[in-house]
């Protein structure tokens, strides 16, 4: 399935390039296209020269860049690189940085694609590091040929050098660093039939086009990024925002765990979706910037595909019928169940929590309450109006654009972290791999108070959310 619908909203490639138009406009690209009997124009994505022609053509057409890329080096896909740069732009805007931006690209490669796009599109000043002599030569020539030498410095560094040595040579504060690390720990992992790949996962559609040194490193991306994180603790505030791309989703938990351990002020992860490929981004900072507040349109788009669970809170003599009181009762329930929670929105008539459960702590409680609930129902107590997925007056409400009460909001979701007031789980050694993450909203509509529960993710699936709702129903009016 194409992931273009989840691209960054400002990515110009959300609408795929028109190969026919490109072939008419650019003779070099025309050599690599073919037309089927229906008239559709395409290229052979298994052909390295065709991939290079596509990349160079898009860079020329959309950014006015004329880059030379050798066939034995990494041929970057433009939509993915643009996704990453657009995210960096969002992070900088959040940090209040919009002018005189200085960035570092770790391992720029022969194409020098990140710095050249950043310089051409945003006028950012970039330091581009590289260890490979051939790649350094190509990168330097690409900068010179495109008349960007006043904005881009290509710096040769020793192997295993990330940031420390570079900042000794080029001191001063930088706004960000970015990195496209080697994803694999061995040459065997590159093979599409590598045993660690899921059996139902499709093989790569594109030809492999990179040198081994560009995609393989000892310990893979986890060890590489771990080193970057540890270096960042020494460099600290010299760089405002540290960031990296990640090739395997399984790499995220240990890296986020490490970020919590080294006491970053905040971190944020995202997804880069393009074509049939998904990559991840991870950013962190030691400055007082809450990176979790960056808009996450991708998550929002995916959440809309899953209908929420809704429940109209019954009026009861045991419960004061106010949003604030119901919210306080929910907090008590979260604490009883040892669920991490964070109030992320609080306006008049609306309170929203993000919860994270690391284990199922509610199922054994339900059996004790079930018989009591049956007895109440048989006695005619039918005030528990359950409206799963059909309560339109709650489900369709959207408070996302409402003004938040002006006070610090401290979000500690799995996709990000802000340490201003970090919530800890009941167990200090809680695993980064959670059982359930969900969003629970309390709202007043007309004379009714309702709950809306949105499943976000987790091993517990949506059934776990049903169970939590049942527990809430059984305990909400309990004095």
PDB file of C-alpha atoms in Angstrom, residues 138-418:
ATOM      1  CA  UNK A 138      31.741  14.433  -5.192  1.00  0.00           C
ATOM      2  CA  UNK A 139      30.045  16.362  -2.374  1.00  0.00           C
ATOM      3  CA  UNK A 140      32.531  19.242  -2.668  1.00  0.00           C
ATOM      4  CA  UNK A 141      32.061  19.398  -6.440  1.00  0.00           C
ATOM      5  CA  UNK A 142      28.268  19.381  -6.053  1.00  0.00           C
ATOM      6  CA  UNK A 143      28.441  22.307  -3.637  1.00  0.00           C
ATOM      7  CA  UNK A 144      30.771  24.284  -5.906  1.00  0.00           C
ATOM      8  CA  UNK A 145      28.844  23.521  -9.109  1.00  0.00           C
ATOM      9  CA  UNK A 146      25.608  24.770  -7.549  1.00  0.00           C
ATOM     10  CA  UNK A 147      27.289  27.923  -6.193  1.00  0.00           C
ATOM     11  CA  UNK A 148      26.507  27.076  -2.579  1.00  0.00           C
ATOM     12  CA  UNK A 149      30.020  27.316  -1.115  1.00  0.00           C
ATOM     13  CA  UNK A 150      29.018  30.384   0.912  1.00  0.00           C
ATOM     14  CA  UNK A 151      26.439  28.260   2.775  1.00  0.00           C
ATOM     15  CA  UNK A 152      27.900  24.724   2.824  1.00  0.00           C
ATOM     16  CA  UNK A 153      31.220  23.472   4.225  1.00  0.00           C
ATOM     17  CA  UNK A 154      32.126  19.858   3.355  1.00  0.00           C
ATOM     18  CA  UNK A 155      34.368  18.572   6.152  1.00  0.00           C
ATOM     19  CA  UNK A 156      36.499  15.425   6.021  1.00  0.00           C
ATOM     20  CA  UNK A 157      36.426  13.563   9.334  1.00  0.00           C
ATOM     21  CA  UNK A 158      38.038  10.430  10.722  1.00  0.00           C
ATOM     22  CA  UNK A 159      36.103   7.179  10.915  1.00  0.00           C
ATOM     23  CA  UNK A 160      33.883   6.900  14.003  1.00  0.00           C
ATOM     24  CA  UNK A 161      33.797  10.699  14.336  1.00  0.00           C
ATOM     25  CA  UNK A 162      30.315  12.110  14.798  1.00  0.00           C
ATOM     26  CA  UNK A 163      30.161  15.569  16.400  1.00  0.00           C
ATOM     27  CA  UNK A 164      32.799  16.231  19.046  1.00  0.00           C
ATOM     28  CA  UNK A 165      35.764  16.729  16.697  1.00  0.00           C
ATOM     29  CA  UNK A 166      33.689  18.773  14.256  1.00  0.00           C
ATOM     30  CA  UNK A 167      32.607  21.201  16.964  1.00  0.00           C
ATOM     31  CA  UNK A 168      36.212  21.649  18.079  1.00  0.00           C
ATOM     32  CA  UNK A 169      37.040  22.852  14.567  1.00  0.00           C
ATOM     33  CA  UNK A 170      33.789  24.773  14.119  1.00  0.00           C
ATOM     34  CA  UNK A 171      32.794  25.944  17.616  1.00  0.00           C
ATOM     35  CA  UNK A 172      29.708  27.908  18.496  1.00  0.00           C
ATOM     36  CA  UNK A 173      26.062  27.028  18.869  1.00  0.00           C
ATOM     37  CA  UNK A 174      24.282  25.179  16.074  1.00  0.00           C
ATOM     38  CA  UNK A 175      20.533  24.949  15.644  1.00  0.00           C
ATOM     39  CA  UNK A 176      20.346  21.281  14.706  1.00  0.00           C
ATOM     40  CA  UNK A 177      22.142  18.200  13.537  1.00  0.00           C
ATOM     41  CA  UNK A 178      20.750  15.472  11.311  1.00  0.00           C
ATOM     42  CA  UNK A 179      21.918  11.984  10.501  1.00  0.00           C
ATOM     43  CA  UNK A 180      21.066   9.166   8.097  1.00  0.00           C
ATOM     44  CA  UNK A 181      22.965   6.350   9.849  1.00  0.00           C
ATOM     45  CA  UNK A 182      23.871   2.916   8.496  1.00  0.00           C
ATOM     46  CA  UNK A 183      20.770   0.796   9.159  1.00  0.00           C
ATOM     47  CA  UNK A 184      22.416  -2.647   9.150  1.00  0.00           C
ATOM     48  CA  UNK A 185      24.954  -4.425  11.339  1.00  0.00           C
ATOM     49  CA  UNK A 186      26.143  -6.878   8.658  1.00  0.00           C
ATOM     50  CA  UNK A 187      26.132  -7.349   4.893  1.00  0.00           C
ATOM     51  CA  UNK A 188      23.802 -10.349   5.347  1.00  0.00           C
ATOM     52  CA  UNK A 189      21.056  -8.116   6.740  1.00  0.00           C
ATOM     53  CA  UNK A 190      20.876  -6.208   3.466  1.00  0.00           C
ATOM     54  CA  UNK A 191      19.657  -9.297   1.606  1.00  0.00           C
ATOM     55  CA  UNK A 192      15.849  -9.315   1.114  1.00  0.00           C
ATOM     56  CA  UNK A 193      15.688 -12.930   2.312  1.00  0.00           C
ATOM     57  CA  UNK A 194      17.408 -12.145   5.618  1.00  0.00           C
ATOM     58  CA  UNK A 195      15.784 -14.323   8.297  1.00  0.00           C
ATOM     59  CA  UNK A 196      14.926 -11.395  10.587  1.00  0.00           C
ATOM     60  CA  UNK A 197      12.510  -9.984   8.020  1.00  0.00           C
ATOM     61  CA  UNK A 198       8.878 -10.911   8.551  1.00  0.00           C
ATOM     62  CA  UNK A 199       7.710 -13.532   6.077  1.00  0.00           C
ATOM     63  CA  UNK A 200       4.765 -11.431   4.926  1.00  0.00           C
ATOM     64  CA  UNK A 201       6.894  -8.336   4.420  1.00  0.00           C
ATOM     65  CA  UNK A 202       7.309  -7.535   0.710  1.00  0.00           C
ATOM     66  CA  UNK A 203      10.796  -7.403  -0.764  1.00  0.00           C
ATOM     67  CA  UNK A 204      12.280  -3.991  -1.585  1.00  0.00           C
ATOM     68  CA  UNK A 205      10.911  -2.565  -4.827  1.00  0.00           C
ATOM     69  CA  UNK A 206      13.989  -0.494  -5.631  1.00  0.00           C
ATOM     70  CA  UNK A 207      17.417  -1.666  -6.676  1.00  0.00           C
ATOM     71  CA  UNK A 208      20.108  -1.685  -3.984  1.00  0.00           C
ATOM     72  CA  UNK A 209      22.299   1.310  -4.714  1.00  0.00           C
ATOM     73  CA  UNK A 210      24.871   2.170  -2.052  1.00  0.00           C
ATOM     74  CA  UNK A 211      28.343   1.240  -0.903  1.00  0.00           C
ATOM     75  CA  UNK A 212      28.554  -1.178   2.022  1.00  0.00           C
ATOM     76  CA  UNK A 213      30.128   1.470   4.285  1.00  0.00           C
ATOM     77  CA  UNK A 214      27.078   3.700   3.781  1.00  0.00           C
ATOM     78  CA  UNK A 215      24.560   1.129   5.026  1.00  0.00           C
ATOM     79  CA  UNK A 216      26.502  -1.224   7.323  1.00  0.00           C
ATOM     80  CA  UNK A 217      28.153  -0.400  10.655  1.00  0.00           C
ATOM     81  CA  UNK A 218      29.195  -2.444  13.673  1.00  0.00           C
ATOM     82  CA  UNK A 219      26.133  -2.883  15.868  1.00  0.00           C
ATOM     83  CA  UNK A 220      23.841  -1.383  13.234  1.00  0.00           C
ATOM     84  CA  UNK A 221      21.865   1.788  13.736  1.00  0.00           C
ATOM     85  CA  UNK A 222      21.200   1.183  17.438  1.00  0.00           C
ATOM     86  CA  UNK A 223      24.898   1.216  18.328  1.00  0.00           C
ATOM     87  CA  UNK A 224      25.552   4.127  15.969  1.00  0.00           C
ATOM     88  CA  UNK A 225      22.748   6.301  17.363  1.00  0.00           C
ATOM     89  CA  UNK A 226      23.603   5.255  20.931  1.00  0.00           C
ATOM     90  CA  UNK A 227      27.039   6.749  20.357  1.00  0.00           C
ATOM     91  CA  UNK A 228      25.416   9.903  18.974  1.00  0.00           C
ATOM     92  CA  UNK A 229      23.176  10.214  22.041  1.00  0.00           C
ATOM     93  CA  UNK A 230      26.127   9.754  24.404  1.00  0.00           C
ATOM     94  CA  UNK A 231      28.141  12.368  22.513  1.00  0.00           C
ATOM     95  CA  UNK A 232      25.188  14.733  22.710  1.00  0.00           C
ATOM     96  CA  UNK A 233      25.300  14.584  26.516  1.00  0.00           C
ATOM     97  CA  UNK A 234      28.851  15.980  26.387  1.00  0.00           C
ATOM     98  CA  UNK A 235      28.132  18.597  23.725  1.00  0.00           C
ATOM     99  CA  UNK A 236      24.820  19.323  25.394  1.00  0.00           C
ATOM    100  CA  UNK A 237      23.440  22.778  24.557  1.00  0.00           C
ATOM    101  CA  UNK A 238      25.950  23.554  21.783  1.00  0.00           C
ATOM    102  CA  UNK A 239      23.358  22.033  19.448  1.00  0.00           C
ATOM    103  CA  UNK A 240      19.769  23.046  20.030  1.00  0.00           C
ATOM    104  CA  UNK A 241      18.067  20.015  18.453  1.00  0.00           C
ATOM    105  CA  UNK A 242      19.688  16.641  17.796  1.00  0.00           C
ATOM    106  CA  UNK A 243      18.013  14.339  15.300  1.00  0.00           C
ATOM    107  CA  UNK A 244      18.437  11.116  13.372  1.00  0.00           C
ATOM    108  CA  UNK A 245      16.605   8.974  10.886  1.00  0.00           C
ATOM    109  CA  UNK A 246      15.870   5.366  11.891  1.00  0.00           C
ATOM    110  CA  UNK A 247      15.399   2.469   9.491  1.00  0.00           C
ATOM    111  CA  UNK A 248      13.919  -0.183  11.799  1.00  0.00           C
ATOM    112  CA  UNK A 249      10.991   0.439  14.127  1.00  0.00           C
ATOM    113  CA  UNK A 250      12.448  -2.121  16.549  1.00  0.00           C
ATOM    114  CA  UNK A 251      15.361   0.265  17.158  1.00  0.00           C
ATOM    115  CA  UNK A 252      13.125   2.902  18.760  1.00  0.00           C
ATOM    116  CA  UNK A 253      12.455   1.370  22.236  1.00  0.00           C
ATOM    117  CA  UNK A 254      16.112   1.011  23.337  1.00  0.00           C
ATOM    118  CA  UNK A 255      16.983   4.447  21.980  1.00  0.00           C
ATOM    119  CA  UNK A 256      14.055   6.167  23.713  1.00  0.00           C
ATOM    120  CA  UNK A 257      14.909   4.328  26.913  1.00  0.00           C
ATOM    121  CA  UNK A 258      18.447   5.713  26.691  1.00  0.00           C
ATOM    122  CA  UNK A 259      17.149   9.245  26.076  1.00  0.00           C
ATOM    123  CA  UNK A 260      15.126   9.042  29.290  1.00  0.00           C
ATOM    124  CA  UNK A 261      18.179   7.784  31.183  1.00  0.00           C
ATOM    125  CA  UNK A 262      20.448  10.626  30.035  1.00  0.00           C
ATOM    126  CA  UNK A 263      17.917  13.249  31.172  1.00  0.00           C
ATOM    127  CA  UNK A 264      17.146  15.051  27.950  1.00  0.00           C
ATOM    128  CA  UNK A 265      14.626  17.855  28.403  1.00  0.00           C
ATOM    129  CA  UNK A 266      12.362  16.410  25.725  1.00  0.00           C
ATOM    130  CA  UNK A 267      12.339  14.083  22.744  1.00  0.00           C
ATOM    131  CA  UNK A 268       9.975  13.347  19.888  1.00  0.00           C
ATOM    132  CA  UNK A 269       9.623  10.586  17.323  1.00  0.00           C
ATOM    133  CA  UNK A 270       7.818  10.702  14.002  1.00  0.00           C
ATOM    134  CA  UNK A 271       7.275   8.633  10.873  1.00  0.00           C
ATOM    135  CA  UNK A 272       8.504   9.468   7.395  1.00  0.00           C
ATOM    136  CA  UNK A 273       6.115   7.871   4.918  1.00  0.00           C
ATOM    137  CA  UNK A 274       6.679   7.876   1.186  1.00  0.00           C
ATOM    138  CA  UNK A 275       5.820   5.436  -1.595  1.00  0.00           C
ATOM    139  CA  UNK A 276       5.965   1.943  -0.113  1.00  0.00           C
ATOM    140  CA  UNK A 277       8.597   2.862   2.480  1.00  0.00           C
ATOM    141  CA  UNK A 278       8.352   3.979   6.095  1.00  0.00           C
ATOM    142  CA  UNK A 279      11.247   5.360   8.097  1.00  0.00           C
ATOM    143  CA  UNK A 280      11.261   6.967  11.540  1.00  0.00           C
ATOM    144  CA  UNK A 281      12.703  10.161  12.935  1.00  0.00           C
ATOM    145  CA  UNK A 282      13.917  10.794  16.488  1.00  0.00           C
ATOM    146  CA  UNK A 283      14.802  14.240  17.859  1.00  0.00           C
ATOM    147  CA  UNK A 284      15.903  15.364  21.330  1.00  0.00           C
ATOM    148  CA  UNK A 285      17.105  18.492  23.092  1.00  0.00           C
ATOM    149  CA  UNK A 286      18.813  19.720  26.264  1.00  0.00           C
ATOM    150  CA  UNK A 287      17.270  23.177  25.849  1.00  0.00           C
ATOM    151  CA  UNK A 288      13.978  24.097  27.489  1.00  0.00           C
ATOM    152  CA  UNK A 289      11.942  23.224  24.405  1.00  0.00           C
ATOM    153  CA  UNK A 290       8.978  20.863  24.557  1.00  0.00           C
ATOM    154  CA  UNK A 291       9.397  18.926  21.307  1.00  0.00           C
ATOM    155  CA  UNK A 292       6.248  16.923  22.038  1.00  0.00           C
ATOM    156  CA  UNK A 293       4.159  19.967  21.130  1.00  0.00           C
ATOM    157  CA  UNK A 294       5.070  19.683  17.468  1.00  0.00           C
ATOM    158  CA  UNK A 295       1.897  18.976  15.436  1.00  0.00           C
ATOM    159  CA  UNK A 296       1.716  15.324  14.467  1.00  0.00           C
ATOM    160  CA  UNK A 297      -0.591  15.268  11.463  1.00  0.00           C
ATOM    161  CA  UNK A 298       0.402  11.709  10.612  1.00  0.00           C
ATOM    162  CA  UNK A 299      -0.810  10.278  13.910  1.00  0.00           C
ATOM    163  CA  UNK A 300      -3.976  12.351  13.693  1.00  0.00           C
ATOM    164  CA  UNK A 301      -4.717  11.051  10.210  1.00  0.00           C
ATOM    165  CA  UNK A 302      -4.303   7.452  11.311  1.00  0.00           C
ATOM    166  CA  UNK A 303      -6.381   7.910  14.430  1.00  0.00           C
ATOM    167  CA  UNK A 304      -9.348   9.083  12.369  1.00  0.00           C
ATOM    168  CA  UNK A 305      -9.513   5.627  10.817  1.00  0.00           C
ATOM    169  CA  UNK A 306     -10.364   4.054  14.197  1.00  0.00           C
ATOM    170  CA  UNK A 307     -13.754   4.884  15.690  1.00  0.00           C
ATOM    171  CA  UNK A 308     -13.667   5.890  19.347  1.00  0.00           C
ATOM    172  CA  UNK A 309     -15.540   4.195  22.167  1.00  0.00           C
ATOM    173  CA  UNK A 310     -18.119   6.473  23.758  1.00  0.00           C
ATOM    174  CA  UNK A 311     -19.978   6.352  27.047  1.00  0.00           C
ATOM    175  CA  UNK A 312     -22.555   8.708  28.506  1.00  0.00           C
ATOM    176  CA  UNK A 313     -21.891   9.094  32.218  1.00  0.00           C
ATOM    177  CA  UNK A 314     -25.095   8.363  34.160  1.00  0.00           C
ATOM    178  CA  UNK A 315     -26.361  10.868  36.702  1.00  0.00           C
ATOM    179  CA  UNK A 316     -26.005   9.511  40.206  1.00  0.00           C
ATOM    180  CA  UNK A 317     -26.416  10.657  43.793  1.00  0.00           C
ATOM    181  CA  UNK A 318     -22.887   9.343  44.410  1.00  0.00           C
ATOM    182  CA  UNK A 319     -21.228  11.547  41.772  1.00  0.00           C
ATOM    183  CA  UNK A 320     -21.356  15.321  41.356  1.00  0.00           C
ATOM    184  CA  UNK A 321     -22.242  15.784  37.704  1.00  0.00           C
ATOM    185  CA  UNK A 322     -19.347  17.996  36.600  1.00  0.00           C
ATOM    186  CA  UNK A 323     -16.536  17.454  34.088  1.00  0.00           C
ATOM    187  CA  UNK A 324     -13.959  18.363  36.748  1.00  0.00           C
ATOM    188  CA  UNK A 325     -15.341  15.799  39.213  1.00  0.00           C
ATOM    189  CA  UNK A 326     -15.523  13.036  36.595  1.00  0.00           C
ATOM    190  CA  UNK A 327     -11.934  13.858  35.569  1.00  0.00           C
ATOM    191  CA  UNK A 328     -10.732  13.623  39.172  1.00  0.00           C
ATOM    192  CA  UNK A 329     -12.485  10.276  39.503  1.00  0.00           C
ATOM    193  CA  UNK A 330     -10.725   9.042  36.364  1.00  0.00           C
ATOM    194  CA  UNK A 331      -7.370  10.049  37.852  1.00  0.00           C
ATOM    195  CA  UNK A 332      -8.178   7.975  40.938  1.00  0.00           C
ATOM    196  CA  UNK A 333      -9.005   5.002  38.708  1.00  0.00           C
ATOM    197  CA  UNK A 334      -5.764   5.429  36.733  1.00  0.00           C
ATOM    198  CA  UNK A 335      -3.812   5.418  39.989  1.00  0.00           C
ATOM    199  CA  UNK A 336      -5.641   2.324  41.255  1.00  0.00           C
ATOM    200  CA  UNK A 337      -4.774   0.501  38.033  1.00  0.00           C
ATOM    201  CA  UNK A 338      -1.151   1.740  38.061  1.00  0.00           C
ATOM    202  CA  UNK A 339      -1.654   3.382  34.679  1.00  0.00           C
ATOM    203  CA  UNK A 340       0.599   6.270  33.631  1.00  0.00           C
ATOM    204  CA  UNK A 341      -1.509   9.282  32.751  1.00  0.00           C
ATOM    205  CA  UNK A 342      -1.028  12.865  31.673  1.00  0.00           C
ATOM    206  CA  UNK A 343      -3.585  15.631  31.335  1.00  0.00           C
ATOM    207  CA  UNK A 344      -2.780  17.115  27.935  1.00  0.00           C
ATOM    208  CA  UNK A 345      -5.730  19.459  27.438  1.00  0.00           C
ATOM    209  CA  UNK A 346      -7.978  21.345  29.828  1.00  0.00           C
ATOM    210  CA  UNK A 347     -10.546  23.890  28.675  1.00  0.00           C
ATOM    211  CA  UNK A 348     -14.058  24.738  29.790  1.00  0.00           C
ATOM    212  CA  UNK A 349     -16.210  21.628  29.532  1.00  0.00           C
ATOM    213  CA  UNK A 350     -13.392  19.438  28.198  1.00  0.00           C
ATOM    214  CA  UNK A 351     -10.474  17.527  29.727  1.00  0.00           C
ATOM    215  CA  UNK A 352      -8.244  15.117  27.829  1.00  0.00           C
ATOM    216  CA  UNK A 353      -5.757  12.509  29.109  1.00  0.00           C
ATOM    217  CA  UNK A 354      -3.157  10.360  27.400  1.00  0.00           C
ATOM    218  CA  UNK A 355      -2.695   7.083  29.258  1.00  0.00           C
ATOM    219  CA  UNK A 356      -0.035   4.385  29.005  1.00  0.00           C
ATOM    220  CA  UNK A 357      -0.470   0.954  30.591  1.00  0.00           C
ATOM    221  CA  UNK A 358       2.524  -1.359  30.784  1.00  0.00           C
ATOM    222  CA  UNK A 359       0.449  -4.391  31.817  1.00  0.00           C
ATOM    223  CA  UNK A 360      -3.167  -5.528  32.099  1.00  0.00           C
ATOM    224  CA  UNK A 361      -4.036  -4.541  35.678  1.00  0.00           C
ATOM    225  CA  UNK A 362      -7.801  -4.370  35.278  1.00  0.00           C
ATOM    226  CA  UNK A 363      -9.055  -7.771  34.061  1.00  0.00           C
ATOM    227  CA  UNK A 364      -8.831  -9.504  37.444  1.00  0.00           C
ATOM    228  CA  UNK A 365     -10.829  -6.621  38.926  1.00  0.00           C
ATOM    229  CA  UNK A 366     -13.705  -7.070  36.501  1.00  0.00           C
ATOM    230  CA  UNK A 367     -14.749 -10.485  37.770  1.00  0.00           C
ATOM    231  CA  UNK A 368     -15.270  -9.114  41.268  1.00  0.00           C
ATOM    232  CA  UNK A 369     -17.599  -6.423  39.976  1.00  0.00           C
ATOM    233  CA  UNK A 370     -19.534  -8.445  37.417  1.00  0.00           C
ATOM    234  CA  UNK A 371     -21.929 -10.118  39.812  1.00  0.00           C
ATOM    235  CA  UNK A 372     -22.638  -6.861  41.594  1.00  0.00           C
ATOM    236  CA  UNK A 373     -23.378  -5.198  38.249  1.00  0.00           C
ATOM    237  CA  UNK A 374     -25.770  -8.006  37.287  1.00  0.00           C
ATOM    238  CA  UNK A 375     -27.623  -7.613  40.557  1.00  0.00           C
ATOM    239  CA  UNK A 376     -27.984  -3.847  40.058  1.00  0.00           C
ATOM    240  CA  UNK A 377     -29.279  -4.376  36.531  1.00  0.00           C
ATOM    241  CA  UNK A 378     -31.812  -7.018  37.650  1.00  0.00           C
ATOM    242  CA  UNK A 379     -33.060  -4.580  40.305  1.00  0.00           C
ATOM    243  CA  UNK A 380     -33.971  -2.098  37.594  1.00  0.00           C
ATOM    244  CA  UNK A 381     -30.905   0.131  37.774  1.00  0.00           C
ATOM    245  CA  UNK A 382     -30.574   0.849  34.075  1.00  0.00           C
ATOM    246  CA  UNK A 383     -28.928   4.246  34.285  1.00  0.00           C
ATOM    247  CA  UNK A 384     -25.627   2.917  32.898  1.00  0.00           C
ATOM    248  CA  UNK A 385     -26.247   4.079  29.360  1.00  0.00           C
ATOM    249  CA  UNK A 386     -23.555   2.422  27.253  1.00  0.00           C
ATOM    250  CA  UNK A 387     -23.049   3.913  23.819  1.00  0.00           C
ATOM    251  CA  UNK A 388     -20.133   2.054  22.216  1.00  0.00           C
ATOM    252  CA  UNK A 389     -19.139   3.624  18.900  1.00  0.00           C
ATOM    253  CA  UNK A 390     -22.650   4.991  18.296  1.00  0.00           C
ATOM    254  CA  UNK A 391     -22.698   8.083  20.503  1.00  0.00           C
ATOM    255  CA  UNK A 392     -22.410  10.625  17.696  1.00  0.00           C
ATOM    256  CA  UNK A 393     -22.773  13.681  19.887  1.00  0.00           C
ATOM    257  CA  UNK A 394     -19.528  12.753  21.673  1.00  0.00           C
ATOM    258  CA  UNK A 395     -17.650  10.925  18.898  1.00  0.00           C
ATOM    259  CA  UNK A 396     -17.907  13.711  16.344  1.00  0.00           C
ATOM    260  CA  UNK A 397     -16.767  16.510  18.655  1.00  0.00           C
ATOM    261  CA  UNK A 398     -13.300  17.840  17.893  1.00  0.00           C
ATOM    262  CA  UNK A 399     -11.623  20.102  20.448  1.00  0.00           C
ATOM    263  CA  UNK A 400      -8.226  19.983  18.727  1.00  0.00           C
ATOM    264  CA  UNK A 401      -8.396  23.623  17.706  1.00  0.00           C
ATOM    265  CA  UNK A 402      -9.627  24.944  21.037  1.00  0.00           C
ATOM    266  CA  UNK A 403      -7.476  27.261  23.122  1.00  0.00           C
ATOM    267  CA  UNK A 404      -5.712  25.396  25.878  1.00  0.00           C
ATOM    268  CA  UNK A 405      -5.788  26.799  29.397  1.00  0.00           C
ATOM    269  CA  UNK A 406      -2.602  28.819  29.821  1.00  0.00           C
ATOM    270  CA  UNK A 407      -0.506  26.645  32.076  1.00  0.00           C
ATOM    271  CA  UNK A 408       2.372  24.214  31.472  1.00  0.00           C
ATOM    272  CA  UNK A 409       1.275  21.042  29.728  1.00  0.00           C
ATOM    273  CA  UNK A 410       3.661  18.153  30.296  1.00  0.00           C
ATOM    274  CA  UNK A 411       3.202  15.380  27.764  1.00  0.00           C
ATOM    275  CA  UNK A 412       4.830  11.999  28.261  1.00  0.00           C
ATOM    276  CA  UNK A 413       3.491   9.964  25.373  1.00  0.00           C
ATOM    277  CA  UNK A 414       5.422   7.098  23.835  1.00  0.00           C
ATOM    278  CA  UNK A 415       6.018   9.136  20.683  1.00  0.00           C
ATOM    279  CA  UNK A 416       7.621  11.870  22.769  1.00  0.00           C
ATOM    280  CA  UNK A 417       8.765  12.970  26.189  1.00  0.00           C
ATOM    281  CA  UNK A 418       8.975  16.237  28.117  1.00  0.00           C
TER     282      UNK A 418
END
